[in-house]
Short mmCIF file of N, CA, C and O in Angstrom, two decimals:
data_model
loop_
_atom_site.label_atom_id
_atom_site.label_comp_id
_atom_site.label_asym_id
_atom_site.label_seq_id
_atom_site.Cartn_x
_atom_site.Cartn_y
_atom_site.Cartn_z
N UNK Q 1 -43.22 26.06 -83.23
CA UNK Q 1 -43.66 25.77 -81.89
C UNK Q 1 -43.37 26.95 -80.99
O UNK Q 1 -42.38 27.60 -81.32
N UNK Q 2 -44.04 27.36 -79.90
CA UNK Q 2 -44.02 28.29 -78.77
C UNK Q 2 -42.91 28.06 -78.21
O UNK Q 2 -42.63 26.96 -77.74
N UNK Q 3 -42.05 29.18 -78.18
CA UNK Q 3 -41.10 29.17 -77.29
C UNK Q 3 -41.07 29.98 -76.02
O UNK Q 3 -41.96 30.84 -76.07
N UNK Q 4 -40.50 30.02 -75.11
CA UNK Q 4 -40.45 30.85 -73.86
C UNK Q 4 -38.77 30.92 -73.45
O UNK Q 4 -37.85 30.14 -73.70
N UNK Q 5 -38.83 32.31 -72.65
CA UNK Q 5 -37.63 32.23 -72.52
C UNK Q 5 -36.92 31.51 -71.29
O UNK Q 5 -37.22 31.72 -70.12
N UNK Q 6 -36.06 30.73 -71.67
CA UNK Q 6 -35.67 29.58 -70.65
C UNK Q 6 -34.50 29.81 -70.23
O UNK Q 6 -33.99 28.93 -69.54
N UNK Q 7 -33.73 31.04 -70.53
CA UNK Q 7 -31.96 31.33 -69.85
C UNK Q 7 -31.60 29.73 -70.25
O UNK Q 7 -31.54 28.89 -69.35
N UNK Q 8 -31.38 29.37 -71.64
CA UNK Q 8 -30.79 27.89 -71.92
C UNK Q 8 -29.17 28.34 -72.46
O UNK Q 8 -28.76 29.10 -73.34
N UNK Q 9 -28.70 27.70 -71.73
CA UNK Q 9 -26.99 28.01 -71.79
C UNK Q 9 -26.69 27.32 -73.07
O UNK Q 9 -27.56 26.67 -73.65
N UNK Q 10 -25.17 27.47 -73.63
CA UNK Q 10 -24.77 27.05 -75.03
C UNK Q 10 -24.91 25.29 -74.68
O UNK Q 10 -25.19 24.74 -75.75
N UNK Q 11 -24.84 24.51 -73.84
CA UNK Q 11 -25.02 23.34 -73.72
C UNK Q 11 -26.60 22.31 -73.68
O UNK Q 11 -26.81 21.16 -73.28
N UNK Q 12 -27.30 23.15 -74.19
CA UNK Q 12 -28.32 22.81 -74.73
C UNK Q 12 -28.99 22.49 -73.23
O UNK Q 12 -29.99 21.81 -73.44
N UNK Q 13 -28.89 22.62 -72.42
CA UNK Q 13 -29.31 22.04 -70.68
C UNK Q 13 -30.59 23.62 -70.55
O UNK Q 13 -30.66 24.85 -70.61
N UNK Q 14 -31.72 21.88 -70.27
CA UNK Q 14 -33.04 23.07 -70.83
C UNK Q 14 -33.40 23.31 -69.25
O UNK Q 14 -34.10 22.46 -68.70
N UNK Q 15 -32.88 24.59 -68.41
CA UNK Q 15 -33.67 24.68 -67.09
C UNK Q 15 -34.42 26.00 -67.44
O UNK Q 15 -33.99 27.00 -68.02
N UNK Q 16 -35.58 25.74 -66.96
CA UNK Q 16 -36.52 27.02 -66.91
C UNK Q 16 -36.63 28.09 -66.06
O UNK Q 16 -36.37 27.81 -64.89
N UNK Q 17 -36.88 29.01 -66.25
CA UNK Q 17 -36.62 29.97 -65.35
C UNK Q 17 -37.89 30.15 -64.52
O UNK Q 17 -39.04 30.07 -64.94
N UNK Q 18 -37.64 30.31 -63.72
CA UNK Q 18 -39.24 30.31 -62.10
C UNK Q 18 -40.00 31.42 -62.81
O UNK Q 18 -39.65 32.48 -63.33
N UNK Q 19 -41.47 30.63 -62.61
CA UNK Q 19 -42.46 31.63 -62.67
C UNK Q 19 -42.97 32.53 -60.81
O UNK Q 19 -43.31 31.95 -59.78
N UNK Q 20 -42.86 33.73 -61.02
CA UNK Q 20 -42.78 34.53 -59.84
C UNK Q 20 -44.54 34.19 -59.77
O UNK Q 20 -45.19 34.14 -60.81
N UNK Q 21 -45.12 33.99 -58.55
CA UNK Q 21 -46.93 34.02 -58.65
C UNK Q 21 -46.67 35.63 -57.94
O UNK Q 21 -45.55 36.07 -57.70
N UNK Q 22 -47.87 36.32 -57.68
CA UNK Q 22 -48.09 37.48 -56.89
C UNK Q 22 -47.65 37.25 -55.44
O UNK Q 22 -47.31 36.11 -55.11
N UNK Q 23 -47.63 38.33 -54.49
CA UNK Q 23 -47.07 38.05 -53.73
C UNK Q 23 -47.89 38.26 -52.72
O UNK Q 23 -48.57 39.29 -52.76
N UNK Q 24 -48.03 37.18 -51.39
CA UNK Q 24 -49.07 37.25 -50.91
C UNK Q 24 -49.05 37.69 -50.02
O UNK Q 24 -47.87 37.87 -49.71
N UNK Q 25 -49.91 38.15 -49.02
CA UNK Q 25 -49.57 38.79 -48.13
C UNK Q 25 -50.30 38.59 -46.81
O UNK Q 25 -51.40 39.12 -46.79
N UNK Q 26 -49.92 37.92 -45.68
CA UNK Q 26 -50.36 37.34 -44.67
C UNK Q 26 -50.32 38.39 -43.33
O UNK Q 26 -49.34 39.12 -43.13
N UNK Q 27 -51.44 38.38 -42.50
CA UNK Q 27 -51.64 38.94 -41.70
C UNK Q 27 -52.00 38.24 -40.10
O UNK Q 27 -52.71 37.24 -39.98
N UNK Q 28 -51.41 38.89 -39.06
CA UNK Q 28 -51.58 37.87 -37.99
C UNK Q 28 -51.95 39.07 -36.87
O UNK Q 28 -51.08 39.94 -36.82
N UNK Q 29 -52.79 39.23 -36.20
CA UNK Q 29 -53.34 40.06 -34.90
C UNK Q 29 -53.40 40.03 -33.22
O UNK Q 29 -54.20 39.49 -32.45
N UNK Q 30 -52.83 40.43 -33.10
CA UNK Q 30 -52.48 40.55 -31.78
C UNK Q 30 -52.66 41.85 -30.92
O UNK Q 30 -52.18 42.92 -31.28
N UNK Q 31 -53.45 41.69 -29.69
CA UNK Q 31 -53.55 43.09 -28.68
C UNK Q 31 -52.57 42.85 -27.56
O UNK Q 31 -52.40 41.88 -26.83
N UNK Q 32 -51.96 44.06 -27.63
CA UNK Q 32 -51.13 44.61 -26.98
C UNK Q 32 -51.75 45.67 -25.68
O UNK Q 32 -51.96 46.87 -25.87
N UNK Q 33 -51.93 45.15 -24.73
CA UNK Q 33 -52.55 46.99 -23.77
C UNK Q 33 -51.92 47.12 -23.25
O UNK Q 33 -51.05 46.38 -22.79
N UNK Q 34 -52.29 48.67 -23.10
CA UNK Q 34 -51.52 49.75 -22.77
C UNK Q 34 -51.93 51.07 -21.78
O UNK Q 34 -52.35 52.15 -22.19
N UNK Q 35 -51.74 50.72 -20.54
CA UNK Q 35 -52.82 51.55 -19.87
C UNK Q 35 -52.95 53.17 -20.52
O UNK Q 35 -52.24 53.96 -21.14
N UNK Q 36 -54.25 53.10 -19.98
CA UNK Q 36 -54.67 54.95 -20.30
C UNK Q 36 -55.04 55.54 -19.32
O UNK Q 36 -56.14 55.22 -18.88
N UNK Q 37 -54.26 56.58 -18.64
CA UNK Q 37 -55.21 57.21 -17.33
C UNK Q 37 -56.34 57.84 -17.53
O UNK Q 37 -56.61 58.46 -18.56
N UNK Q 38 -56.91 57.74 -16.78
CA UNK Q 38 -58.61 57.79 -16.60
C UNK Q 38 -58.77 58.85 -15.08
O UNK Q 38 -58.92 58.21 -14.04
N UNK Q 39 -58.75 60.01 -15.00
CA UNK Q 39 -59.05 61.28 -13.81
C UNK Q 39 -60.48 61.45 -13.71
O UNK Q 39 -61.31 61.94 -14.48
N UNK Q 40 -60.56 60.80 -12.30
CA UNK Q 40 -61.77 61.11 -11.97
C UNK Q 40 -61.83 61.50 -10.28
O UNK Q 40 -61.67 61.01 -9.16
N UNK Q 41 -62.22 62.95 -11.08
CA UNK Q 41 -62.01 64.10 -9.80
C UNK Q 41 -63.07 63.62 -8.58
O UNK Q 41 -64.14 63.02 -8.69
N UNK Q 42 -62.57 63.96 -7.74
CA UNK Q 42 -63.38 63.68 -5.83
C UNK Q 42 -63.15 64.58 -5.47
O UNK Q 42 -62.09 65.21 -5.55
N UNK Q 43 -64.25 64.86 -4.95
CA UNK Q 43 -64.11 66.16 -3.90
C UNK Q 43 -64.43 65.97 -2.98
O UNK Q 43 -65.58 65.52 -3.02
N UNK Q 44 -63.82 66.12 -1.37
CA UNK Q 44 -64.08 65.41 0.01
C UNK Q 44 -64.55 66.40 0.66
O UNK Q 44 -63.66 66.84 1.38
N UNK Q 45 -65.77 67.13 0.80
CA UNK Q 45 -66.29 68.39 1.65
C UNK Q 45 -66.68 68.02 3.07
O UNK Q 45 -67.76 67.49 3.31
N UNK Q 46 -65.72 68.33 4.09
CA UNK Q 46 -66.38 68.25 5.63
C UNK Q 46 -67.37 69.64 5.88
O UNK Q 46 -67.06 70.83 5.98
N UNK Q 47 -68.75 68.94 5.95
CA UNK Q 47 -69.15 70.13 6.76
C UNK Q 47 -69.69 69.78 8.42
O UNK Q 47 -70.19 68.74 8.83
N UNK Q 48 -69.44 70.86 9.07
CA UNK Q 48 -69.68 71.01 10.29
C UNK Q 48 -70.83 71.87 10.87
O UNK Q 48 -71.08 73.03 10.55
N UNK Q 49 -71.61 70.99 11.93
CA UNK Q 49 -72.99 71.88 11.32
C UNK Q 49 -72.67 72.23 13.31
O UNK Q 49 -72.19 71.45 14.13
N UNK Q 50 -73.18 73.67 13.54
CA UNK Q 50 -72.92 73.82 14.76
C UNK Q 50 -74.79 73.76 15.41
O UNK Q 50 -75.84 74.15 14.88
N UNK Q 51 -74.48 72.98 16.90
CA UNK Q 51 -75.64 72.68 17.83
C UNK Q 51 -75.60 74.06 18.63
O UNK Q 51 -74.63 74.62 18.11
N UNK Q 52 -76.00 74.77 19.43
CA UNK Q 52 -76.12 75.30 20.56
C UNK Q 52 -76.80 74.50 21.67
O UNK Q 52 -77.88 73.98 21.36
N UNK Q 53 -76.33 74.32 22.96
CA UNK Q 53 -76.68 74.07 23.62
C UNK Q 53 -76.67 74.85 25.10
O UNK Q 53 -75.83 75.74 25.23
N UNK Q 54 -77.32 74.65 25.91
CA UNK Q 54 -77.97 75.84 27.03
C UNK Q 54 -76.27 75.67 28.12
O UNK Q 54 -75.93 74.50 28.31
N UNK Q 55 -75.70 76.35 28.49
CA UNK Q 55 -74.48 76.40 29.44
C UNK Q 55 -75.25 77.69 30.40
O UNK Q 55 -75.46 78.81 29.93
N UNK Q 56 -75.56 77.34 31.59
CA UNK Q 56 -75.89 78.96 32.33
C UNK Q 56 -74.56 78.45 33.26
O UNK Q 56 -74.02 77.43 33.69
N UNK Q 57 -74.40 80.47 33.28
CA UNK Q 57 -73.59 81.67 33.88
C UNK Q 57 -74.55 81.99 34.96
O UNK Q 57 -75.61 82.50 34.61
N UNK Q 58 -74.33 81.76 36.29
CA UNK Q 58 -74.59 82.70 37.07
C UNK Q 58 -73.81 83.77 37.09
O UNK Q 58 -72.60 83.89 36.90
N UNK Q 59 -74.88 84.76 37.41
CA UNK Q 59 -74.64 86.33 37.56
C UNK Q 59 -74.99 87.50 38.61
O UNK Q 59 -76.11 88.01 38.57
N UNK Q 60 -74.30 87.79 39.28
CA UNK Q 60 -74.38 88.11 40.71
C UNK Q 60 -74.88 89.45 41.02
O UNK Q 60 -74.58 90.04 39.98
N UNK Q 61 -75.36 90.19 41.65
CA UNK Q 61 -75.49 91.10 41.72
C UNK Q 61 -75.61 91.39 42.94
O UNK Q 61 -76.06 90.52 43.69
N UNK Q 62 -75.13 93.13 43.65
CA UNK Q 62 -74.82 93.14 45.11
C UNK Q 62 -75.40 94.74 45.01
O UNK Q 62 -75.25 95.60 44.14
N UNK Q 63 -76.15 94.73 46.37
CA UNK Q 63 -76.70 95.90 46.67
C UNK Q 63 -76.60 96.13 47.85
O UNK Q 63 -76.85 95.17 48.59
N UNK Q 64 -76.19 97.52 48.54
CA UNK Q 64 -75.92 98.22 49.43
C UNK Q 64 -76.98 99.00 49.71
O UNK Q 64 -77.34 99.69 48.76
N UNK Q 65 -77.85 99.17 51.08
CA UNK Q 65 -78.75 99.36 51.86
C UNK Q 65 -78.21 99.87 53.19
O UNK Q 65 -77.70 99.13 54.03
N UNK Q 66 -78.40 101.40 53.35
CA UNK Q 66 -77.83 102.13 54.48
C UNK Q 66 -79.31 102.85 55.26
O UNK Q 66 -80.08 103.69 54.79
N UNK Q 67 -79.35 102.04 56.84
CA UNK Q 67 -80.42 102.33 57.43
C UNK Q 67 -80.19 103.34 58.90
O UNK Q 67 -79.17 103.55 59.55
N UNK Q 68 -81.17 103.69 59.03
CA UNK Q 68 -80.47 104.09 60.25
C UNK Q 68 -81.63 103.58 61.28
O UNK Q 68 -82.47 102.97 60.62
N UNK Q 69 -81.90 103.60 62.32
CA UNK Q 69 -81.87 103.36 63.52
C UNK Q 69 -83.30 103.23 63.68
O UNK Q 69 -83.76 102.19 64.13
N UNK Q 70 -84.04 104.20 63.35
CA UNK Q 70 -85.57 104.40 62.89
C UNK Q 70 -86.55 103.07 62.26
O UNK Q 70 -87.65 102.51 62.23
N UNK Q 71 -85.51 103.10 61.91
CA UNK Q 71 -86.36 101.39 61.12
C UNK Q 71 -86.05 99.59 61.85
O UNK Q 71 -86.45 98.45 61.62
N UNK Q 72 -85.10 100.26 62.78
CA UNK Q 72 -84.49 99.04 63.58
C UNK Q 72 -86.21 98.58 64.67
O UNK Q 72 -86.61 99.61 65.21
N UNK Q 73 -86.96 97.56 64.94
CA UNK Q 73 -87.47 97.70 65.81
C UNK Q 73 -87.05 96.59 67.12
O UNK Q 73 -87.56 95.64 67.71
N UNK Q 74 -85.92 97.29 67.15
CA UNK Q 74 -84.83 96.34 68.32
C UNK Q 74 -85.32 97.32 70.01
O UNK Q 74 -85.68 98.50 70.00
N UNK Q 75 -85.27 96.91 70.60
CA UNK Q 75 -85.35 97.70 72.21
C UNK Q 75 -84.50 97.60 72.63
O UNK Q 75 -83.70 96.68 72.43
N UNK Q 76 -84.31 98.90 73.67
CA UNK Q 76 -83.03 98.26 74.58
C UNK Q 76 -83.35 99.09 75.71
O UNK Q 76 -82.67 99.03 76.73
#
């Protein structure tokens, strides 16, 4: 008859020894986040756009006129 090996001690006490199956292997999933920086460049350009507008300057001008007497038509 087939025997197997059973680790049977001198007292005839028949315990068998465990059959090992493969070993299995279980998997369980889970997300974890984790921020990532993300640079996103701006660029803030003021432009200034120039108007002209009309401001008048008066501007004076002075002239000196020396007559004599000839041209007066005063009487006296």
């Amino acid at each position: 008859m087939y025997q197997r090996n059973c680790n049977c001690q001198q007292n005839n006490d028949m315990t068998p020894e465990p059959i090992m199956a493969p070993k299995k292997v279980c998997y369980t999933q889970s997300c974890r986040y984790v921020e990532q920086p993300v640079i996103c460049p701006i660029e803030c350009c003021h432009v200034e756009n120039v108007v002209y507008y009309p401001k008048y300057y008066p501007q004076y001008s002075q002239s000196y006129i020396v007559q004599d007497n000839n041209g007066c038509n005063c009487q006296e």
